[in-house]
Short mmCIF file of C-alpha atoms in Angstrom, two decimals:
data_model
loop_
_atom_site.label_atom_id
_atom_site.label_comp_id
_atom_site.label_asym_id
_atom_site.label_seq_id
_atom_site.Cartn_x
_atom_site.Cartn_y
_atom_site.Cartn_z
CA MET H 1 -8.49 -6.22 15.52
CA ASN H 2 -7.46 -5.47 12.24
CA ILE H 3 -4.49 -7.40 10.83
CA PHE H 4 -1.92 -6.17 8.25
CA VAL H 5 -0.24 -9.45 5.86
CA SER H 6 2.49 -9.03 3.83
CA ASN H 7 4.72 -10.61 1.30
CA LEU H 8 1.37 -12.37 -0.16
CA SER H 9 2.22 -14.05 -2.91
CA PHE H 10 0.23 -12.57 -6.15
CA ARG H 11 -1.90 -15.54 -6.32
CA ILE H 12 -3.24 -15.41 -3.27
CA SER H 13 -7.18 -14.24 -3.25
CA ASP H 14 -9.88 -12.77 -0.55
CA ASP H 15 -10.95 -16.58 -0.33
CA ASP H 16 -7.00 -17.94 0.25
CA LEU H 17 -6.58 -15.20 3.00
CA LYS H 18 -9.82 -15.70 4.90
CA GLN H 19 -9.01 -19.26 4.65
CA LEU H 20 -5.71 -18.98 6.19
CA PHE H 21 -7.19 -17.13 9.26
CA GLU H 22 -10.32 -18.63 9.69
CA GLU H 23 -8.98 -21.69 11.98
CA TYR H 24 -8.27 -19.05 14.68
CA GLY H 25 -11.31 -17.52 14.73
CA GLU H 26 -14.07 -15.38 13.33
CA ILE H 27 -13.44 -13.67 10.10
CA THR H 28 -15.21 -10.09 9.67
CA SER H 29 -13.26 -9.28 6.14
CA ALA H 30 -10.59 -10.23 4.42
CA LYS H 31 -8.74 -8.31 1.18
CA VAL H 32 -5.84 -8.80 -0.66
CA ILE H 33 -4.57 -5.23 -2.18
CA THR H 34 -5.33 -5.06 -5.57
CA ASP H 35 -3.76 -2.68 -8.07
CA LYS H 36 -6.81 -0.15 -9.32
CA PHE H 37 -5.11 -0.42 -13.28
CA SER H 38 -4.13 -3.83 -13.49
CA GLY H 39 -6.11 -5.18 -10.92
CA ARG H 40 -3.01 -7.52 -10.05
CA SER H 41 -2.22 -8.36 -6.24
CA ARG H 42 0.17 -6.04 -4.95
CA GLY H 43 1.25 -8.57 -2.34
CA PHE H 44 -0.31 -7.48 0.64
CA GLY H 45 -3.59 -7.38 2.81
CA PHE H 46 -5.69 -6.63 5.28
CA VAL H 47 -7.46 -9.11 7.64
CA GLU H 48 -10.26 -8.09 10.10
CA MET H 49 -10.89 -10.77 12.97
CA LYS H 50 -13.68 -10.44 15.63
CA ASP H 51 -12.16 -11.18 19.03
CA ASP H 52 -8.71 -9.80 19.61
CA GLU H 53 -7.50 -12.30 21.49
CA ALA H 54 -7.90 -14.68 18.52
CA GLY H 55 -6.04 -11.50 16.27
CA GLN H 56 -3.15 -11.80 18.42
CA LYS H 57 -3.20 -16.13 18.15
CA ALA H 58 -3.41 -15.59 14.59
CA ILE H 59 -0.17 -13.27 14.22
CA ASP H 60 2.10 -14.99 16.24
CA GLU H 61 1.37 -18.05 15.04
CA LEU H 62 1.40 -16.74 11.09
CA ASN H 63 4.19 -14.36 11.24
CA ASN H 64 7.04 -15.31 9.20
CA ALA H 65 5.13 -18.76 7.96
CA ASP H 66 5.50 -20.07 5.39
CA TYR H 67 2.17 -19.59 2.59
CA ASP H 68 2.36 -20.87 -0.69
CA GLY H 69 6.30 -20.62 -0.98
CA LYS H 70 6.86 -16.95 0.66
CA ALA H 71 7.45 -16.36 4.44
CA ILE H 72 4.88 -14.04 4.99
CA SER H 73 4.65 -10.83 7.64
CA VAL H 74 1.76 -10.45 9.77
CA SER H 75 1.05 -7.92 12.47
CA VAL H 76 -1.37 -5.47 13.78
CA ALA H 77 -2.86 -3.04 11.64
CA LYS H 78 -1.71 0.48 12.15
CA PRO H 79 -4.24 3.11 11.26
CA ARG H 80 -2.74 5.35 8.01
CA THR H 81 -2.85 8.67 10.10
CA GLU H 82 0.06 6.98 11.70
CA ASN H 83 2.34 5.76 8.88
CA GLY H 84 2.78 9.16 7.83
CA PRO H 85 1.21 11.49 4.83
CA ARG H 86 0.39 9.38 1.75
CA LYS H 87 2.71 10.70 -1.10
CA SER H 88 1.33 12.72 -3.82
CA PHE H 89 3.14 12.73 -7.63
CA GLY H 90 0.54 15.18 -8.81
CA ASP H 91 1.87 18.49 -7.21
CA ARG H 92 5.09 19.19 -8.92
CA GLY H 93 5.04 22.60 -7.72
CA GLY H 94 7.42 24.12 -4.94
CA PHE H 95 11.06 24.49 -5.16
CA ARG H 96 13.35 24.33 -7.85
CA GLY H 97 17.09 24.96 -6.68
CA GLY H 98 19.51 26.44 -9.03
CA ASN H 99 20.95 30.32 -8.35
CA ASP H 100 19.43 33.25 -6.41
CA ARG H 101 19.67 35.72 -10.05
CA GLY H 102 16.15 34.75 -11.15
CA GLY H 103 15.16 36.04 -14.79
CA ASP H 104 14.24 33.84 -17.68
CA ARG H 105 15.92 30.68 -17.82
CA GLY H 106 15.50 31.19 -21.45
CA GLY H 107 14.57 28.18 -24.78
CA ASN H 108 11.32 29.06 -26.58
CA ASP H 109 7.89 31.27 -24.55
CA ARG H 110 5.19 28.54 -25.88
CA ARG H 111 2.65 30.34 -24.18
CA SER H 112 3.05 33.36 -26.64
CA ASN H 113 0.66 33.92 -29.50
CA THR H 114 3.07 35.79 -31.25
CA ARG H 115 5.49 34.76 -33.75
CA ARG H 116 8.07 35.61 -35.66
CA TYR H 117 8.95 35.11 -38.97
#
């Protein structure tokens, strides 16, 4: 069973997360998600437990529990496809709005190689 844990303190490590869930059953993996640029925790993680029954017990007992000064949220992890498409900030195309007259919006044409003196 894959478990989603959110509202984690930024000080929590993978090992801390694993230790929190170990009393409920065998842990396959425990991972705190970090920012790929800064390496800092993003405040959530995933725990994979071998036994679904033990995983459900951990969810029931740890959801809204205080851990390192914060009330953590614990639930069954949903597959990424159910959460909808990921937001992409790289594509800036698409509808720009405005009137329907078309034409040039004015300004300097930076693509032109001709210079006026």
